[in-house]
Amino acid sequence: MLVLMAALAYLYGRSGAETAEGGRPDAGQGGGERRAAAGTARPAPGPGPTPPARPGPSFGALAAVLGARKMEDYGRFLALLVSALLVGFVSVVFSLVWVFHYREGLSWDGSPREFNWHPVLIITGFVFIQGIAIIVYRLPWTWKCSKLLMKFIHAGLNTIAMILAIVSMVAVFEFHNAKNIPNMYSLHSWIGLTAVIFYSLQLFLGFAVFLLPFAPVSLRAALMPIHVYSGLTIFATVIATALMGITEKLIFSLKNPAYSASPPEATFVNCLGLLLVIFGALILWMASRSHWKRPSEENAKVLQPIGGTPEGTEAESTMTDGSNADKSDLRINSEAARKQNLKLDEAGQRSTM
């Protein structure tokens, strides 16, 4: 048995060597005579047809894993979004309960009721609406909308927040002037006025650079990181200033019992401050996650140059099988146009105030 196996192995190895040398099994003993009789060497055979590429066996599993991860990320974002909206809305309700239940309500007559507009409008506009404006680009169901439309929505929300903040500042100054109270003496007033001024500049530059079509792409690319960073910094500053303001108001207003005795109003407003901190933390977390950004590929159609054909459109899908060269050229051109659009989109698409 061992001798038979050795013989078969010898014959198999010899047959393989002859095939590699002459291209056929009989290239050994009779091959020389046949090559001499032929007189000339046989031409080298041309390249054979390339076998079609087959997808790896793990492609379906990889796609399933990526899909599951995408759905998991979407679920997390949706949970954080609902939580942020709920906390922000409850904060606005708390501010209204504070001024109507503990602070005599609202009016515009120079009395303390006019001052009460200040915390209500700041929390409603400068905190809640500004927070929504920051994350409006990250809402997945808006990714199919026009980028220009989303810019107008973003700018409109910030404009509303700016108007409410200005009205709240006017209410404070009028109340102070009516009661002969000095203006701009506390740290709260210094930081608050600074936040309003920088927010106004942020809004103006956002309109001029990112909304109007006059700014060059290089300028948008240079100002975009500053725009994003300053917007998030202003939002965090507004949260901190609101916390200082409500604490200052409680210290000045609560006399009997004092703020240190923790009366019901103090406890209620302290809870309002905790809600503001939670809301700010949720907004900043969602705004700082890079994998929740608006996808650039979804915006390539908005910035598509005239005559360009995006990848995968009907102009390419209707090509016949006999025009492979034309299809290759079309793919190359569309890929170049797509890369150009992505550069423009990355430079000017994200304006998170």
XYZ file of C-alpha atoms in Angstrom:
353
model
C 0.000 0.000 0.000
C 2.797 2.435 0.865
C 4.656 1.580 -2.371
C 1.481 2.179 -4.385
C 0.889 5.549 -2.747
C 4.519 6.564 -3.384
C 4.205 5.584 -7.048
C 1.021 7.595 -7.485
C 2.624 10.601 -5.841
C 5.650 10.317 -8.162
C 3.497 10.085 -11.275
C 1.323 13.057 -10.144
C 4.356 15.217 -9.489
C 5.954 14.321 -12.817
C 2.732 15.044 -14.690
C 2.461 18.470 -13.021
C 6.055 19.323 -13.892
C 5.555 18.354 -17.527
C 2.412 20.461 -17.718
C 4.170 23.495 -16.264
C 7.084 23.080 -18.691
C 5.344 22.481 -21.963
C 1.794 23.515 -21.362
C 0.569 19.915 -21.964
C 1.264 16.431 -20.573
C 3.184 15.151 -23.644
C 5.751 17.960 -23.635
C 8.415 15.518 -22.321
C 9.439 12.558 -24.494
C 7.680 13.316 -27.799
C 7.459 17.038 -27.407
C 10.860 17.803 -28.931
C 10.133 15.977 -32.193
C 6.777 17.613 -32.582
C 8.217 21.113 -31.926
C 10.946 20.496 -34.519
C 8.408 19.325 -37.069
C 6.357 22.413 -36.502
C 9.320 24.624 -37.486
C 8.103 27.687 -35.684
C 7.088 28.341 -32.108
C 3.431 28.419 -31.300
C 2.111 31.906 -30.504
C 1.362 32.612 -26.880
C -2.290 32.263 -26.126
C -4.153 35.505 -25.445
C -5.500 36.380 -22.051
C -8.657 34.563 -21.153
C -11.862 36.200 -19.995
C -11.693 37.664 -16.507
C -13.991 35.788 -14.169
C -16.622 37.983 -12.537
C -15.840 39.155 -9.028
C -17.864 37.472 -6.366
C -18.869 39.232 -3.174
C -17.353 37.931 -0.008
C -19.410 35.574 2.054
C -19.542 38.083 4.922
C -21.002 40.990 2.925
C -24.561 40.334 4.019
C -23.532 39.939 7.637
C -21.550 43.184 7.499
C -24.499 45.048 5.996
C -26.767 43.680 8.713
C -24.354 44.792 11.440
C -24.063 48.294 9.958
C -27.823 48.561 9.599
C -28.371 47.487 13.188
C -25.785 50.000 14.392
C -27.434 52.768 12.383
C -30.831 51.980 13.853
C -29.308 51.857 17.332
C -27.706 55.292 16.852
C -30.993 56.642 15.515
C -32.810 55.270 18.563
C -30.336 56.915 20.907
C -30.620 60.243 19.122
C -34.416 60.057 19.171
C -34.417 59.287 22.900
C -32.112 62.228 23.626
C -34.163 64.515 21.382
C -37.435 63.653 23.099
C -35.780 64.088 26.494
C -34.358 67.486 25.551
C -37.656 68.754 24.173
C -39.517 67.528 27.241
C -37.040 69.079 29.680
C -36.993 72.366 27.756
C -40.776 72.568 27.615
C -41.067 71.807 31.325
C -38.519 74.563 32.007
C -40.710 77.086 30.178
C -43.744 75.895 32.141
C -41.792 76.219 35.399
C -40.874 79.804 34.562
C -44.531 80.661 33.966
C -45.612 78.953 37.191
C -42.914 80.877 39.054
C -44.018 84.319 37.879
C -47.772 83.665 38.088
C -47.876 81.656 41.311
C -45.064 83.286 43.298
C -44.314 86.634 41.585
C -47.632 88.446 40.826
C -47.856 87.637 37.101
C -46.941 89.683 34.011
C -47.589 93.249 32.860
C -45.821 96.185 31.175
C -46.262 99.073 33.632
C -42.895 99.519 35.315
C -43.864 97.328 38.253
C -42.164 94.084 39.349
C -44.598 92.318 37.035
C -42.804 93.927 34.089
C -39.530 92.529 35.357
C -41.110 89.074 35.340
C -40.995 89.141 31.559
C -37.223 88.849 31.811
C -36.917 85.263 33.136
C -39.847 84.023 31.055
C -38.525 85.387 27.747
C -34.927 84.404 28.459
C -35.839 80.807 29.251
C -38.299 80.584 26.352
C -36.215 82.260 23.670
C -32.582 82.466 24.668
C -32.490 78.936 26.118
C -35.250 76.739 24.686
C -35.594 78.115 21.143
C -31.859 78.611 20.737
C -31.290 75.005 21.785
C -33.722 73.784 19.129
C -31.985 75.960 16.534
C -28.653 74.345 17.369
C -29.822 70.773 16.709
C -32.267 71.451 13.868
C -29.721 70.244 11.294
C -29.396 66.907 13.079
C -33.026 65.869 12.840
C -32.891 62.795 10.537
C -36.286 63.458 8.942
C -35.024 66.833 7.672
C -32.033 65.401 5.770
C -34.111 65.069 2.612
C -35.134 68.718 2.774
C -33.334 71.422 0.858
C -30.220 72.716 2.569
C -31.316 76.278 1.882
C -34.648 75.603 3.591
C -32.882 74.259 6.665
C -30.642 77.331 6.750
C -33.701 79.581 6.763
C -35.269 77.550 9.574
C -32.043 77.687 11.579
C -31.689 81.442 11.040
C -35.381 82.040 11.759
C -35.276 80.242 15.109
C -32.187 82.173 16.138
C -33.830 85.425 15.082
C -36.866 84.678 17.257
C -34.573 83.901 20.190
C -32.721 87.159 19.601
C -35.931 89.235 19.558
C -37.177 87.665 22.788
C -33.827 88.292 24.465
C -33.870 91.960 23.468
C -37.437 92.409 24.740
C -36.448 90.827 28.051
C -33.519 93.248 28.346
C -35.819 96.217 27.704
C -38.162 95.011 30.455
C -35.279 94.898 32.947
C -33.984 98.368 32.106
C -37.451 99.931 32.242
C -38.168 98.323 35.601
C -34.839 99.466 37.028
C -35.342 103.015 35.745
C -38.881 103.165 37.162
C -37.665 102.032 40.597
C -34.381 104.000 40.538
C -32.360 100.811 40.680
C -28.812 101.007 39.228
C -28.182 99.174 35.956
C -25.289 96.947 34.974
C -23.637 96.571 38.379
C -23.770 92.757 38.858
C -21.778 89.999 37.217
C -25.044 88.554 35.940
C -25.787 91.749 34.021
C -22.237 91.981 32.630
C -22.187 88.416 31.281
C -25.791 88.631 30.115
C -25.253 91.774 28.068
C -22.035 90.319 26.639
C -23.912 87.183 25.582
C -26.604 89.269 23.856
C -24.001 91.331 21.990
C -22.015 88.336 20.812
C -25.221 86.513 19.889
C -26.196 89.480 17.712
C -22.806 89.389 15.975
C -23.107 85.635 15.537
C -26.516 86.027 13.945
C -25.375 88.828 11.631
C -22.285 86.946 10.451
C -24.375 83.811 9.976
C -26.722 85.690 7.657
C -23.929 87.423 5.747
C -21.572 84.463 5.318
C -23.613 81.262 5.352
C -27.108 82.262 4.251
C -26.492 84.860 1.543
C -24.744 83.507 -1.574
C -22.064 86.206 -1.794
C -19.349 84.862 0.511
C -16.659 82.747 -1.210
C -16.223 79.119 -0.257
C -12.778 79.778 1.225
C -14.240 82.334 3.629
C -17.003 79.933 4.686
C -14.470 77.175 5.291
C -12.307 79.498 7.397
C -15.189 80.838 9.507
C -17.118 77.592 9.968
C -15.145 76.249 12.979
C -15.331 79.667 14.640
C -19.055 79.866 13.938
C -19.737 76.455 15.464
C -17.516 76.972 18.506
C -18.838 80.458 19.249
C -22.442 79.285 18.910
C -22.005 76.485 21.440
C -20.027 78.765 23.754
C -22.744 81.424 23.689
C -25.398 78.812 24.441
C -23.458 77.473 27.435
C -22.860 81.044 28.622
C -26.580 81.791 28.430
C -27.343 78.752 30.606
C -24.804 79.867 33.209
C -26.102 83.449 33.142
C -29.683 82.260 33.627
C -28.615 80.280 36.688
C -26.936 83.358 38.158
C -30.002 85.459 37.388
C -32.582 83.252 39.080
C -30.327 82.876 42.123
C -29.846 86.635 42.304
C -33.588 87.201 42.019
C -34.304 84.779 44.877
C -31.713 86.379 47.146
C -33.102 89.872 46.551
C -36.795 88.918 46.710
C -37.053 86.386 49.535
C -36.935 88.200 52.864
C -39.322 86.445 55.204
C -38.563 83.610 55.070
C -35.136 84.181 53.569
C -33.590 82.229 50.721
C -31.347 80.386 53.191
C -34.425 78.931 54.909
C -35.370 77.079 51.675
C -38.992 78.196 51.329
C -41.174 76.500 48.684
C -40.414 79.170 46.079
C -36.674 78.678 46.532
C -36.985 74.918 46.156
C -39.184 75.295 43.095
C -36.805 77.716 41.361
C -33.797 75.577 42.259
C -35.521 72.728 40.426
C -35.950 75.082 37.460
C -32.201 75.660 37.503
C -31.549 71.924 37.454
C -33.845 71.577 34.441
C -31.877 74.277 32.602
C -28.610 72.456 33.285
C -30.038 69.150 32.030
C -31.442 70.786 28.913
C -28.126 72.464 28.124
C -26.204 69.238 28.662
C -28.506 67.293 26.313
C -28.268 69.917 23.569
C -24.486 70.170 23.797
C -24.141 66.386 23.744
C -26.247 66.010 20.614
C -24.483 68.912 18.915
C -21.015 67.511 19.637
C -21.532 63.958 18.285
C -19.936 63.799 14.825
C -21.846 60.656 13.765
C -25.152 62.523 14.151
C -24.256 65.253 11.681
C -26.327 65.854 8.592
C -24.801 63.551 5.902
C -22.866 65.412 3.239
C -23.987 63.035 0.470
C -27.593 64.055 0.965
C -26.704 67.659 0.128
C -24.718 67.060 -3.058
C -27.839 67.541 -5.195
C -28.374 71.040 -3.814
C -24.921 72.204 -4.884
C -24.837 70.192 -8.145
C -23.309 72.343 -10.934
C -25.187 72.950 -14.147
C -24.763 70.019 -16.493
C -23.463 67.688 -13.782
C -24.942 64.247 -13.370
C -24.940 62.805 -9.863
C -23.782 59.272 -9.391
C -26.462 56.661 -9.823
C -29.011 58.785 -11.719
C -31.233 57.648 -14.569
C -28.837 59.051 -17.172
C -26.360 56.374 -16.143
C -28.778 53.557 -15.402
C -30.352 53.710 -18.882
C -27.056 53.152 -20.729
C -27.043 49.970 -22.805
C -24.695 47.102 -22.200
C -22.796 47.843 -25.412
C -21.655 51.334 -24.303
C -19.289 50.369 -21.495
C -16.722 53.004 -22.446
C -19.304 55.783 -22.316
C -20.514 54.534 -18.954
C -16.986 54.574 -17.578
C -16.460 58.151 -18.729
C -19.792 59.172 -17.223
C -18.883 57.554 -13.909
C -15.528 59.352 -13.828
C -17.120 62.719 -14.583
C -19.923 62.240 -12.085
C -17.466 61.122 -9.419
C -15.373 64.260 -9.954
C -18.485 66.443 -9.759
C -19.605 64.644 -6.612
C -16.238 65.202 -4.909
C -16.362 68.876 -5.867
C -19.862 69.168 -4.396
C -18.790 67.453 -1.190
C -15.943 69.951 -0.755
C -18.362 72.839 -1.213
C -20.854 71.209 1.108
C -18.354 70.582 3.880
C -17.192 74.181 3.613
C -20.585 75.824 3.838
C -23.270 73.463 5.013
C -23.050 73.383 8.806
C -23.956 76.573 10.610
C -24.645 75.659 14.215
C -25.250 78.921 16.043
